[in-house]
mmCIF file of C-alpha atoms in Angstrom:
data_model
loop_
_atom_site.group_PDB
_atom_site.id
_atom_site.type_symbol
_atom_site.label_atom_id
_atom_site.label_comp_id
_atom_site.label_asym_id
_atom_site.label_seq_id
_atom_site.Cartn_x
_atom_site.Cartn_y
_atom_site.Cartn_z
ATOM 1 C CA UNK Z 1 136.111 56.179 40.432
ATOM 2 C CA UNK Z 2 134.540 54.147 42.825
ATOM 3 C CA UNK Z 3 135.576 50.505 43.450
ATOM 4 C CA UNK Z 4 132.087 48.894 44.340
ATOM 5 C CA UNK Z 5 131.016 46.735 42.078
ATOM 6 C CA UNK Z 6 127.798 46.624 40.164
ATOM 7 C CA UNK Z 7 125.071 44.380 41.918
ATOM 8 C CA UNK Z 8 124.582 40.624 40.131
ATOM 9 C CA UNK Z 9 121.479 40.249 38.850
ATOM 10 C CA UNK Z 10 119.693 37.918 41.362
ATOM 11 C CA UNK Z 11 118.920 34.699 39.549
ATOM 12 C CA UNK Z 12 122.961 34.802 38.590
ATOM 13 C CA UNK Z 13 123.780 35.471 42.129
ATOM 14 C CA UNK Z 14 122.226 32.493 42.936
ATOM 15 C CA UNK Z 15 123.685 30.775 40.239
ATOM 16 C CA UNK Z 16 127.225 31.894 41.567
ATOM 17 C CA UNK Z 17 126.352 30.805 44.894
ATOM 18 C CA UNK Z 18 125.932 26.836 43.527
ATOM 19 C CA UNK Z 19 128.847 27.109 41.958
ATOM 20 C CA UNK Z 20 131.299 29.264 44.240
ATOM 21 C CA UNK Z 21 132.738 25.973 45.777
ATOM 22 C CA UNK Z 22 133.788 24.924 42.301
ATOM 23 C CA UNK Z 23 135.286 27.762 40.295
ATOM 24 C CA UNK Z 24 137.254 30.742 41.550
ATOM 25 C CA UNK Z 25 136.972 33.951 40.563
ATOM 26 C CA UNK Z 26 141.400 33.817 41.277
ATOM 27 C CA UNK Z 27 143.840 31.568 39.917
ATOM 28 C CA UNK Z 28 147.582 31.668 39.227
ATOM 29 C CA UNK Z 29 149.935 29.922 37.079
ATOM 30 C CA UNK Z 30 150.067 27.522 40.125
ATOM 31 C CA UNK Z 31 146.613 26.822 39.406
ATOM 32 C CA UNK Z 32 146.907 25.470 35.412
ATOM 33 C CA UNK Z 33 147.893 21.976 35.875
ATOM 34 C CA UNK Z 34 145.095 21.057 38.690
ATOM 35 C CA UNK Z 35 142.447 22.989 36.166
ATOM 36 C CA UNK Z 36 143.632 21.054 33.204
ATOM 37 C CA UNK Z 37 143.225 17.726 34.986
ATOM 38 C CA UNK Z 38 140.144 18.813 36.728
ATOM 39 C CA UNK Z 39 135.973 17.120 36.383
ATOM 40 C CA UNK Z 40 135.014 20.081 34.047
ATOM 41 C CA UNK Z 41 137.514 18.815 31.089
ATOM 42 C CA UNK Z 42 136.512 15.058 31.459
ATOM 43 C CA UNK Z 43 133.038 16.461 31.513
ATOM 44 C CA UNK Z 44 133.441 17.584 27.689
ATOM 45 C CA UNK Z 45 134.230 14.729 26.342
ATOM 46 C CA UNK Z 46 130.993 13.196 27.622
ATOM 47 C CA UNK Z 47 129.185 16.189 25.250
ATOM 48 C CA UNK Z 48 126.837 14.512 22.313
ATOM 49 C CA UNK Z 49 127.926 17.108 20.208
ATOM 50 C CA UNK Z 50 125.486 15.401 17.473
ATOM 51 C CA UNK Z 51 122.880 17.384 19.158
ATOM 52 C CA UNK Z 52 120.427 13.998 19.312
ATOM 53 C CA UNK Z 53 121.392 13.165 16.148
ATOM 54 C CA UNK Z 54 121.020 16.960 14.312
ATOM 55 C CA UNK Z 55 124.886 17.088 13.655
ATOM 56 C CA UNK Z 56 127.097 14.578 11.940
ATOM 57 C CA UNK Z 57 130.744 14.993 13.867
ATOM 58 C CA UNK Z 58 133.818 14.900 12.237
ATOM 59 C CA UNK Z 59 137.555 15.261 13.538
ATOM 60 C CA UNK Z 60 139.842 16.435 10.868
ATOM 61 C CA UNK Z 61 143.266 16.803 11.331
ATOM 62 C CA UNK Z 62 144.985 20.015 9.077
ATOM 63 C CA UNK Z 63 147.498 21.630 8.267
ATOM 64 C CA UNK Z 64 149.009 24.415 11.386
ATOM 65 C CA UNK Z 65 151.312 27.441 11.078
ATOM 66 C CA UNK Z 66 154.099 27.050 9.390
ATOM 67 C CA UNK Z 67 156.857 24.468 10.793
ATOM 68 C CA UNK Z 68 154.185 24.321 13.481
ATOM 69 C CA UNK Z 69 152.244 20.803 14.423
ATOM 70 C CA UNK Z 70 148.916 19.982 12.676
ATOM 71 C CA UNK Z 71 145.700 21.032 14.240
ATOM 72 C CA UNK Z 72 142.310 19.305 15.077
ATOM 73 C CA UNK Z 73 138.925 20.942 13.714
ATOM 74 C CA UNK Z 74 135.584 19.791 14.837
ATOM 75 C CA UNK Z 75 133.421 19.839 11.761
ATOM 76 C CA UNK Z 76 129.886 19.236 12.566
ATOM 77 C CA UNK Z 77 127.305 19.026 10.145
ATOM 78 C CA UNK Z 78 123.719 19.459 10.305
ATOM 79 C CA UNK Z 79 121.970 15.626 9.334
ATOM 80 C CA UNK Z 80 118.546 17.198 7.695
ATOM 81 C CA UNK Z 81 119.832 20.911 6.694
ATOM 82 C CA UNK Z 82 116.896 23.094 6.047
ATOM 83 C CA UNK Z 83 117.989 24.649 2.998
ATOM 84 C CA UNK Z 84 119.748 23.012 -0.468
ATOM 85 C CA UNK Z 85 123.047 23.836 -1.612
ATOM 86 C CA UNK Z 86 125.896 25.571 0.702
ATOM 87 C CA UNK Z 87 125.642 26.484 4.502
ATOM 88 C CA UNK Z 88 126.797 29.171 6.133
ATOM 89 C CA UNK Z 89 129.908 28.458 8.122
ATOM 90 C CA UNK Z 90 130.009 28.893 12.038
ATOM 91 C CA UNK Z 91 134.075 29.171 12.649
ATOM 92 C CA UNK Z 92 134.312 28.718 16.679
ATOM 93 C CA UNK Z 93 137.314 29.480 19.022
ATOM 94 C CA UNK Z 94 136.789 28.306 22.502
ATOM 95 C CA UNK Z 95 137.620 29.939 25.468
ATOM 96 C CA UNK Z 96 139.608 29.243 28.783
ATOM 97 C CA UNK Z 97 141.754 31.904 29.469
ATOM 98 C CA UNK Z 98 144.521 31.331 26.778
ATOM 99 C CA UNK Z 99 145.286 28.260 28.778
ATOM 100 C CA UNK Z 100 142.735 26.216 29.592
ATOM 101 C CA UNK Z 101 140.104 23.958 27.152
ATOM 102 C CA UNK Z 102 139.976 22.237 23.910
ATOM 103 C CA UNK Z 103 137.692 22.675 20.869
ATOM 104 C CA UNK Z 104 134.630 21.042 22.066
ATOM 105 C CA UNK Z 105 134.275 24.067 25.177
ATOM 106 C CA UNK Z 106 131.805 26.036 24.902
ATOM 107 C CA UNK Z 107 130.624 24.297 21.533
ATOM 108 C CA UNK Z 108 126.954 23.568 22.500
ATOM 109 C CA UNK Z 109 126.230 27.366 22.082
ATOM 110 C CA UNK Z 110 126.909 27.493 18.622
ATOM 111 C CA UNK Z 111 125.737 24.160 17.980
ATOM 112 C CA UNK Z 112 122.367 25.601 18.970
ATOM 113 C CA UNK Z 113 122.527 28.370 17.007
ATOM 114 C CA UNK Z 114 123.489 26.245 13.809
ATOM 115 C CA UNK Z 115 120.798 24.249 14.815
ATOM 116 C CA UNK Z 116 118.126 26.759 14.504
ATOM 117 C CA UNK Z 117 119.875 28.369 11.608
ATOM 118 C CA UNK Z 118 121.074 25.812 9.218
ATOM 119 C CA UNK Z 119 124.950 25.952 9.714
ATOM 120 C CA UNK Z 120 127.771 24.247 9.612
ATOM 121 C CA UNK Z 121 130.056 24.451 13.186
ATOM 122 C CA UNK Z 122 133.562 24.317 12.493
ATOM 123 C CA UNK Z 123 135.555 24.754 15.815
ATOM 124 C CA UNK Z 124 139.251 24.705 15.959
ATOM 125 C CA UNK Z 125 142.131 23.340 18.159
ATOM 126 C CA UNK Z 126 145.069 25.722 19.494
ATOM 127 C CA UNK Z 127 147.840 25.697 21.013
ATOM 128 C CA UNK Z 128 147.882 26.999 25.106
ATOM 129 C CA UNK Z 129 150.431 29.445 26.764
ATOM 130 C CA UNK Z 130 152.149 29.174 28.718
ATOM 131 C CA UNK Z 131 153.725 26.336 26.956
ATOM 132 C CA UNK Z 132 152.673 27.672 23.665
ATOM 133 C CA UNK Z 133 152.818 31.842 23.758
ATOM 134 C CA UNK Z 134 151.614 34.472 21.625
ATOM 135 C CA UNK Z 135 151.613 34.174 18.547
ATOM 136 C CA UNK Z 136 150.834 30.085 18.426
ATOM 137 C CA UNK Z 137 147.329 30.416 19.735
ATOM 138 C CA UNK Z 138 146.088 33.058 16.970
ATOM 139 C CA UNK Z 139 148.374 31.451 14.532
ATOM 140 C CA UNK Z 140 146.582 28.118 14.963
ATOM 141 C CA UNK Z 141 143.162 29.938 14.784
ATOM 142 C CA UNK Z 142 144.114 31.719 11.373
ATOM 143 C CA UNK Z 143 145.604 28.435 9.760
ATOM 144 C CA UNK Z 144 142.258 26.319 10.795
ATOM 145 C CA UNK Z 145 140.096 29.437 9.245
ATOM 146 C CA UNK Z 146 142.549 29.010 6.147
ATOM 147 C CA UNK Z 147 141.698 25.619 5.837
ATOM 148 C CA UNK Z 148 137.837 26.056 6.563
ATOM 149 C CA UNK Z 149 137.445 28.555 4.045
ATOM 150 C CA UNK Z 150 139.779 26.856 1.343
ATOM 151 C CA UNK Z 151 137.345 23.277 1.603
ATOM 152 C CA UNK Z 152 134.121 24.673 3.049
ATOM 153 C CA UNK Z 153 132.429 23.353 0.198
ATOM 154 C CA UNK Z 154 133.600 19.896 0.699
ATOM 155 C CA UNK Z 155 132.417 20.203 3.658
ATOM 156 C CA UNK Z 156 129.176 21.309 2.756
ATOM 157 C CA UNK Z 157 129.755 24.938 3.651
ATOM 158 C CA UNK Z 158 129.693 28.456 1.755
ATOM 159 C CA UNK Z 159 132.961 29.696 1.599
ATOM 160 C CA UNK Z 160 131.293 33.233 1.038
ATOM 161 C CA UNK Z 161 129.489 32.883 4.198
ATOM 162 C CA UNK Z 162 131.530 32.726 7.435
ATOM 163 C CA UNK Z 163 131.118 33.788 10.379
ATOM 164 C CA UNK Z 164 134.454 33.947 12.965
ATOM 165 C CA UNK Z 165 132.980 33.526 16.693
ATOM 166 C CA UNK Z 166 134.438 33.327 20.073
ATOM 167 C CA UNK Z 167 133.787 33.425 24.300
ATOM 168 C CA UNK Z 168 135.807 34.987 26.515
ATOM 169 C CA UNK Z 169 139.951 34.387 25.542
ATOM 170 C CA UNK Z 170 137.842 32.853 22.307
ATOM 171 C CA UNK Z 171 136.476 36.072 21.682
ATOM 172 C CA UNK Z 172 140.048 37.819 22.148
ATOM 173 C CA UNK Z 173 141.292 35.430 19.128
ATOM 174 C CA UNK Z 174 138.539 35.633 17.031
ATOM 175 C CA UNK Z 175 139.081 39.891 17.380
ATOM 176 C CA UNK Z 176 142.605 39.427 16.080
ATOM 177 C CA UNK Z 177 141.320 37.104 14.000
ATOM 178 C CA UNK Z 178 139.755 39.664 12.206
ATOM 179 C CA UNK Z 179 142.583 41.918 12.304
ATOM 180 C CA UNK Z 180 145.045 39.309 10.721
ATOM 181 C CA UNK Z 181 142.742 38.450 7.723
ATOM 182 C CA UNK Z 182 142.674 41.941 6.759
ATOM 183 C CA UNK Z 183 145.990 43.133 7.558
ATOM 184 C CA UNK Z 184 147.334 39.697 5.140
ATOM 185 C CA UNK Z 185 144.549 39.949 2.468
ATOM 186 C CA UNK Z 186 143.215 36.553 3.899
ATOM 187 C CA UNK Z 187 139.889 35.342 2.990
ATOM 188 C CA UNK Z 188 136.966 37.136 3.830
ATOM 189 C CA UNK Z 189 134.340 36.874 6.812
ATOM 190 C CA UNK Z 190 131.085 38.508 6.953
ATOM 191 C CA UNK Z 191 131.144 39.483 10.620
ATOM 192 C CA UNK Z 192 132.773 38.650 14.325
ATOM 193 C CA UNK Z 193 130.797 37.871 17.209
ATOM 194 C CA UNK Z 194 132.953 39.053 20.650
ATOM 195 C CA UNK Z 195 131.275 37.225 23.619
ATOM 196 C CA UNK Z 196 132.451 38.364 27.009
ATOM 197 C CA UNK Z 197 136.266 39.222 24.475
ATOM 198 C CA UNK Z 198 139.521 39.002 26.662
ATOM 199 C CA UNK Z 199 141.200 42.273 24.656
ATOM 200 C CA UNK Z 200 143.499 44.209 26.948
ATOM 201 C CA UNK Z 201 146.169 42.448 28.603
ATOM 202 C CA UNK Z 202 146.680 46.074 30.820
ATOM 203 C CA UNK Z 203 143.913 44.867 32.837
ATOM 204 C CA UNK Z 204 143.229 48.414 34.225
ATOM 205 C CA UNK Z 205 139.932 49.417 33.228
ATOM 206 C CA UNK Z 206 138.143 49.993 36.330
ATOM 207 C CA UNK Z 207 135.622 46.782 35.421
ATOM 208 C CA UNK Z 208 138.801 44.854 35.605
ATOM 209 C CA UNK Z 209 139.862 46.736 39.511
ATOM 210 C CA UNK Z 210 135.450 46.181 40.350
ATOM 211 C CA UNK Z 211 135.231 42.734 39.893
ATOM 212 C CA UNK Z 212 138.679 41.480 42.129
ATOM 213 C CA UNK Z 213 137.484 38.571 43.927
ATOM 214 C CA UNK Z 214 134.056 38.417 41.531
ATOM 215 C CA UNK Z 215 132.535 36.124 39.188
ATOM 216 C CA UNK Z 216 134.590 33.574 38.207
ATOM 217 C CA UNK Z 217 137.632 35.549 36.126
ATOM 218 C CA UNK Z 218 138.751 38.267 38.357
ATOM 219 C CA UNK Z 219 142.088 40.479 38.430
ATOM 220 C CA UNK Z 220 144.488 37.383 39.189
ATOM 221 C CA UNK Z 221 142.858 35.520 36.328
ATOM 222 C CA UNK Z 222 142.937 38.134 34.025
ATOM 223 C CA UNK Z 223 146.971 38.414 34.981
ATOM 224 C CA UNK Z 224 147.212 34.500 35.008
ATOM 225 C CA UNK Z 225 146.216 34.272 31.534
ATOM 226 C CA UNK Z 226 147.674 37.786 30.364
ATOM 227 C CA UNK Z 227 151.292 36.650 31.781
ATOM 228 C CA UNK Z 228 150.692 33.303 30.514
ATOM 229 C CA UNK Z 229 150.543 34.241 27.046
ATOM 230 C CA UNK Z 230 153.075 37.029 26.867
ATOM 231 C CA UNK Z 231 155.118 36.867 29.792
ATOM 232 C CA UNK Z 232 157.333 39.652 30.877
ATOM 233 C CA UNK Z 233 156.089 41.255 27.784
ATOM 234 C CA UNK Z 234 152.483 41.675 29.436
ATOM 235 C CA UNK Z 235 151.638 45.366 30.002
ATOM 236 C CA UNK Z 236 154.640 46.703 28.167
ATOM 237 C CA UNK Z 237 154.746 49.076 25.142
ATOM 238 C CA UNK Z 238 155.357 46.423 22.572
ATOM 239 C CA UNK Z 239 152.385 43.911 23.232
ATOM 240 C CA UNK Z 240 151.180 43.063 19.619
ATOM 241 C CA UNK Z 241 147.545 43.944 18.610
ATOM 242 C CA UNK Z 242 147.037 39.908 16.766
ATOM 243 C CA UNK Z 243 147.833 39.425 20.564
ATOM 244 C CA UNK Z 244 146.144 41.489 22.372
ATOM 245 C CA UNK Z 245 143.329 43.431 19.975
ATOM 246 C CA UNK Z 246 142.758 46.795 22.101
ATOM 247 C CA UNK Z 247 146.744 47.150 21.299
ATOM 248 C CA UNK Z 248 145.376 48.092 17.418
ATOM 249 C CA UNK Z 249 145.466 51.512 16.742
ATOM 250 C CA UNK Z 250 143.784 50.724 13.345
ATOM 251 C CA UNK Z 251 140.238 49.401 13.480
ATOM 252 C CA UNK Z 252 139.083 50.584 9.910
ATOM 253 C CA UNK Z 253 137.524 48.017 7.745
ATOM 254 C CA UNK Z 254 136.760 45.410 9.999
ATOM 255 C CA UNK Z 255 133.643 42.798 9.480
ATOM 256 C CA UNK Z 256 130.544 43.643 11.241
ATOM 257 C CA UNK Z 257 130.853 42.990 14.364
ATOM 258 C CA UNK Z 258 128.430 41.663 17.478
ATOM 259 C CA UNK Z 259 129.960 42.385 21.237
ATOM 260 C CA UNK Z 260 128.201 41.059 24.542
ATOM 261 C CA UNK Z 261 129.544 41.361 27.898
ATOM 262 C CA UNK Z 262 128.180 41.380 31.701
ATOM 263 C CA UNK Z 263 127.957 44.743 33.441
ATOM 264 C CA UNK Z 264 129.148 42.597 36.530
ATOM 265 C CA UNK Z 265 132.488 41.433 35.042
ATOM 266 C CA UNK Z 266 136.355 42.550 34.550
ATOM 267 C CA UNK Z 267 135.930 42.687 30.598
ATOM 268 C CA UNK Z 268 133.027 44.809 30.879
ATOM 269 C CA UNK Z 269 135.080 48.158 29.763
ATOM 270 C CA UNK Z 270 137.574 47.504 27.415
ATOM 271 C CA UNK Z 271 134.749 45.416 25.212
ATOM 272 C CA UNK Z 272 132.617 48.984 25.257
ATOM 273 C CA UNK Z 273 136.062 50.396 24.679
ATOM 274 C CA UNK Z 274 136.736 48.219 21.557
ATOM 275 C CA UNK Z 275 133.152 48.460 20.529
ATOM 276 C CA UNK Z 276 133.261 52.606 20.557
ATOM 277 C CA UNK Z 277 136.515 52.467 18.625
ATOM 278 C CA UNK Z 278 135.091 50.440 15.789
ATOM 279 C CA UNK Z 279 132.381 53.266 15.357
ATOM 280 C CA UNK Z 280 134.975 55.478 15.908
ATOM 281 C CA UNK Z 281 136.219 54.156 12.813
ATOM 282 C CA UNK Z 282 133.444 54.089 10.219
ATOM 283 C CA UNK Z 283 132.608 50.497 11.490
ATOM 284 C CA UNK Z 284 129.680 48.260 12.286
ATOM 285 C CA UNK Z 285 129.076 47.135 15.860
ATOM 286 C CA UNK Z 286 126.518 45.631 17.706
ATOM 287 C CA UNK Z 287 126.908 46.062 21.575
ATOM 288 C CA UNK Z 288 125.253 44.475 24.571
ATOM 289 C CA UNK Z 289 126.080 45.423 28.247
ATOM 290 C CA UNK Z 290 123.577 42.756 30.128
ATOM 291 C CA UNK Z 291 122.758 44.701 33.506
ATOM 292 C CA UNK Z 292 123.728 42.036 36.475
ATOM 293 C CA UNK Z 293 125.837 39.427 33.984
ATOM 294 C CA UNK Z 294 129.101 37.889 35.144
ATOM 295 C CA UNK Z 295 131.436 36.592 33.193
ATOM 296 C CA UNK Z 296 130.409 33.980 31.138
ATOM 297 C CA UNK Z 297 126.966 34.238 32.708
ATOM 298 C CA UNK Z 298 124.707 32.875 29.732
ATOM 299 C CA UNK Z 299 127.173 29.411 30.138
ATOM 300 C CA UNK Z 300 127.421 29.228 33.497
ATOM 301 C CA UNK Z 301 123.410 29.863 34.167
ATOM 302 C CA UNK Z 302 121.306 28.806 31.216
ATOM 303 C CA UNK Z 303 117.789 28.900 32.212
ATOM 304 C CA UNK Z 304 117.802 32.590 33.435
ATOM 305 C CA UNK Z 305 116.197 34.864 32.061
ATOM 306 C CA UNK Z 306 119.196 37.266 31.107
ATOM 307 C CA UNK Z 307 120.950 34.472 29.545
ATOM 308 C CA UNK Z 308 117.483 33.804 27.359
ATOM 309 C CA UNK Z 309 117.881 37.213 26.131
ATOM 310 C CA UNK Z 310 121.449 36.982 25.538
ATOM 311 C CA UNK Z 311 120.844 33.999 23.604
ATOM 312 C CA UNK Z 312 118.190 35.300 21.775
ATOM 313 C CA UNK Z 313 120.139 38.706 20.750
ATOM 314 C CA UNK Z 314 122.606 35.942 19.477
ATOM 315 C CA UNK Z 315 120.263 34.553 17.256
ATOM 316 C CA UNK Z 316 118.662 37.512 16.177
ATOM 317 C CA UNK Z 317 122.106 39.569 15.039
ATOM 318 C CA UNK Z 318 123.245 35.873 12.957
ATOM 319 C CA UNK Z 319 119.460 35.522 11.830
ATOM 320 C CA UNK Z 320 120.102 39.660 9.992
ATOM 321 C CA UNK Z 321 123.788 38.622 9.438
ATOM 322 C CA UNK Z 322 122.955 36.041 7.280
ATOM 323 C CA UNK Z 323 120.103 37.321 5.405
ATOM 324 C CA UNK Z 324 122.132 40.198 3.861
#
């Protein structure tokens, strides 16, 4: 195995080049607070999340875990839906490493989907280690899809029609996710979509030994947040799979599921991993390895042309999703 990386592809490099001073590929537990307090969180809350005026916003406070606080969904609502009667449903768990964010990161990608689409957004609020360790981050996320599913129709929503979505740590909940709902007979989902998924707290695929000192979620990172939410536990022989999904040794009737991911980032191989084992399993998966991507690459870099296609491949998968 060789430890050179794959190349960027060269309007990303560039892209990482603008931002290099910014965001580190590295950061420890050390790190957390500064992050937390840092110009990309005030940033979000500066969003229009209305989209110019497509959405109508709503905060809803709901019911959490048991003897667990409440938790805050997002509910946004296309203004002039294109269709009568119930939308489909858009459940979105954001990203930041199990540590980092709130529910409005990241939520201008599915906004634009919904957008194009005719869905409602519903993104949830969760708990973050290391304050708050496995399980009260998935926990959160299965007690917010509860609720979503149990009043989608109040909120103008198809109950029968949800989709569970997530980016990066996102995309590591909304895989166990997936798992919990079946495993406790919980309501039903019509697929997962896995963008850049956080799914092996091992971190020892070679992707995750390429990329140290990469991108912007390298090695460190990967332990930060792995540590973070499972402590000494991390690596061990007892790491649950509603934790950490490539833990599952049962993959078997699963929702359809989409997975993207960078061939320039440390999640690269244990999202092929995860997709192979759902075919492995009489499953449906849709994988995309975008040559040159880094982590996070479609967020990070809009305009480029791998991030179009990304997008688009998005679209297209929710677009035949929807219209079975």
């Amino acid at each position: 195995m060789t430890a050179v990386p794959p190349p960027f592809d060269p309007e990303l490099s560039a892209a990482l080049e603008l931002i290099k001073d910014v965001i580190s590929p590295a950061f420890t537990m050390a790190d957390i607070a500064a992050i937390r307090q840092g110009e990309g969180i005030r940033l979000l809350a500066e969003l229009d999340l209305t989209m110019d005026g497509a959405f109508e916003v709503a905060e809803r406070t709901v019911p959490g875990p048991a003897d667990a606080p409440e938790i805050s969904l997002l509910i946004c609502r296309p203004t002039a839906p294109a269709a009568s009667g119930p939308l489909p449903v858009v459940y979105h768990v954001h990203g930041g490493g199990m540590v980092l964010g709130n529910n409005r990161v990241g939520l201008d990608v599915p906004l634009a989907w919904a957008k194009e689409l005719g869905a409602v957004v519903v993104s949830v609020e969760y708990r973050l280690a290391p304050e708050h360790p496995h399980p009260a981050p998935v926990e959160d996320v299965y007690a917010g899809l509860l609720w979503t599913a149990e009043h989608a129709k109040e909120i103008g929503g198809d109950p029968e029609r949800i989709v569970i979505v997530g980016a990066s740590a996102g995309g590591g909940l909304t895989a166990a996710l997936a798992l919990l709902l079946r495993d406790r007979q919980g309501p039903s989902v019509i697929g997962q979509m896995l963008l850049c998924p956080m799914l092996d707290d091992r971190n020892d695929t070679p992707s995750s030994h390429q990329m140290k000192g990469l991108g912007v979620w390298d090695h460190t990172s990967n332990d930060t947040g792995w540590t973070a939410l499972l402590g000494e536990q991390r690596g061990g022989p007892d790491v649950s799979p509603y934790a950490a999904p490539a833990r599952a040794t049962d993959l078997t009737n699963l929702p359809p599921a989409f997975l993207d991911v960078g061939s320039a980032e440390t999640f690269r191989d244990e999202t092929v991993t995860y997709a192979s084992r759902i075919w492995q399993s009489g499953g449906i998966a849709e994988l995309h390895v975008w040559p040159g991507g880094f982590h996070g690459f479609d967020g990070f870099a809009p305009q480029a042309a791998l991030s179009q296609s990304a997008r688009t491949a998005h679209v297209d998968w929710l677009r035949r999703l929807l219209a079975r």
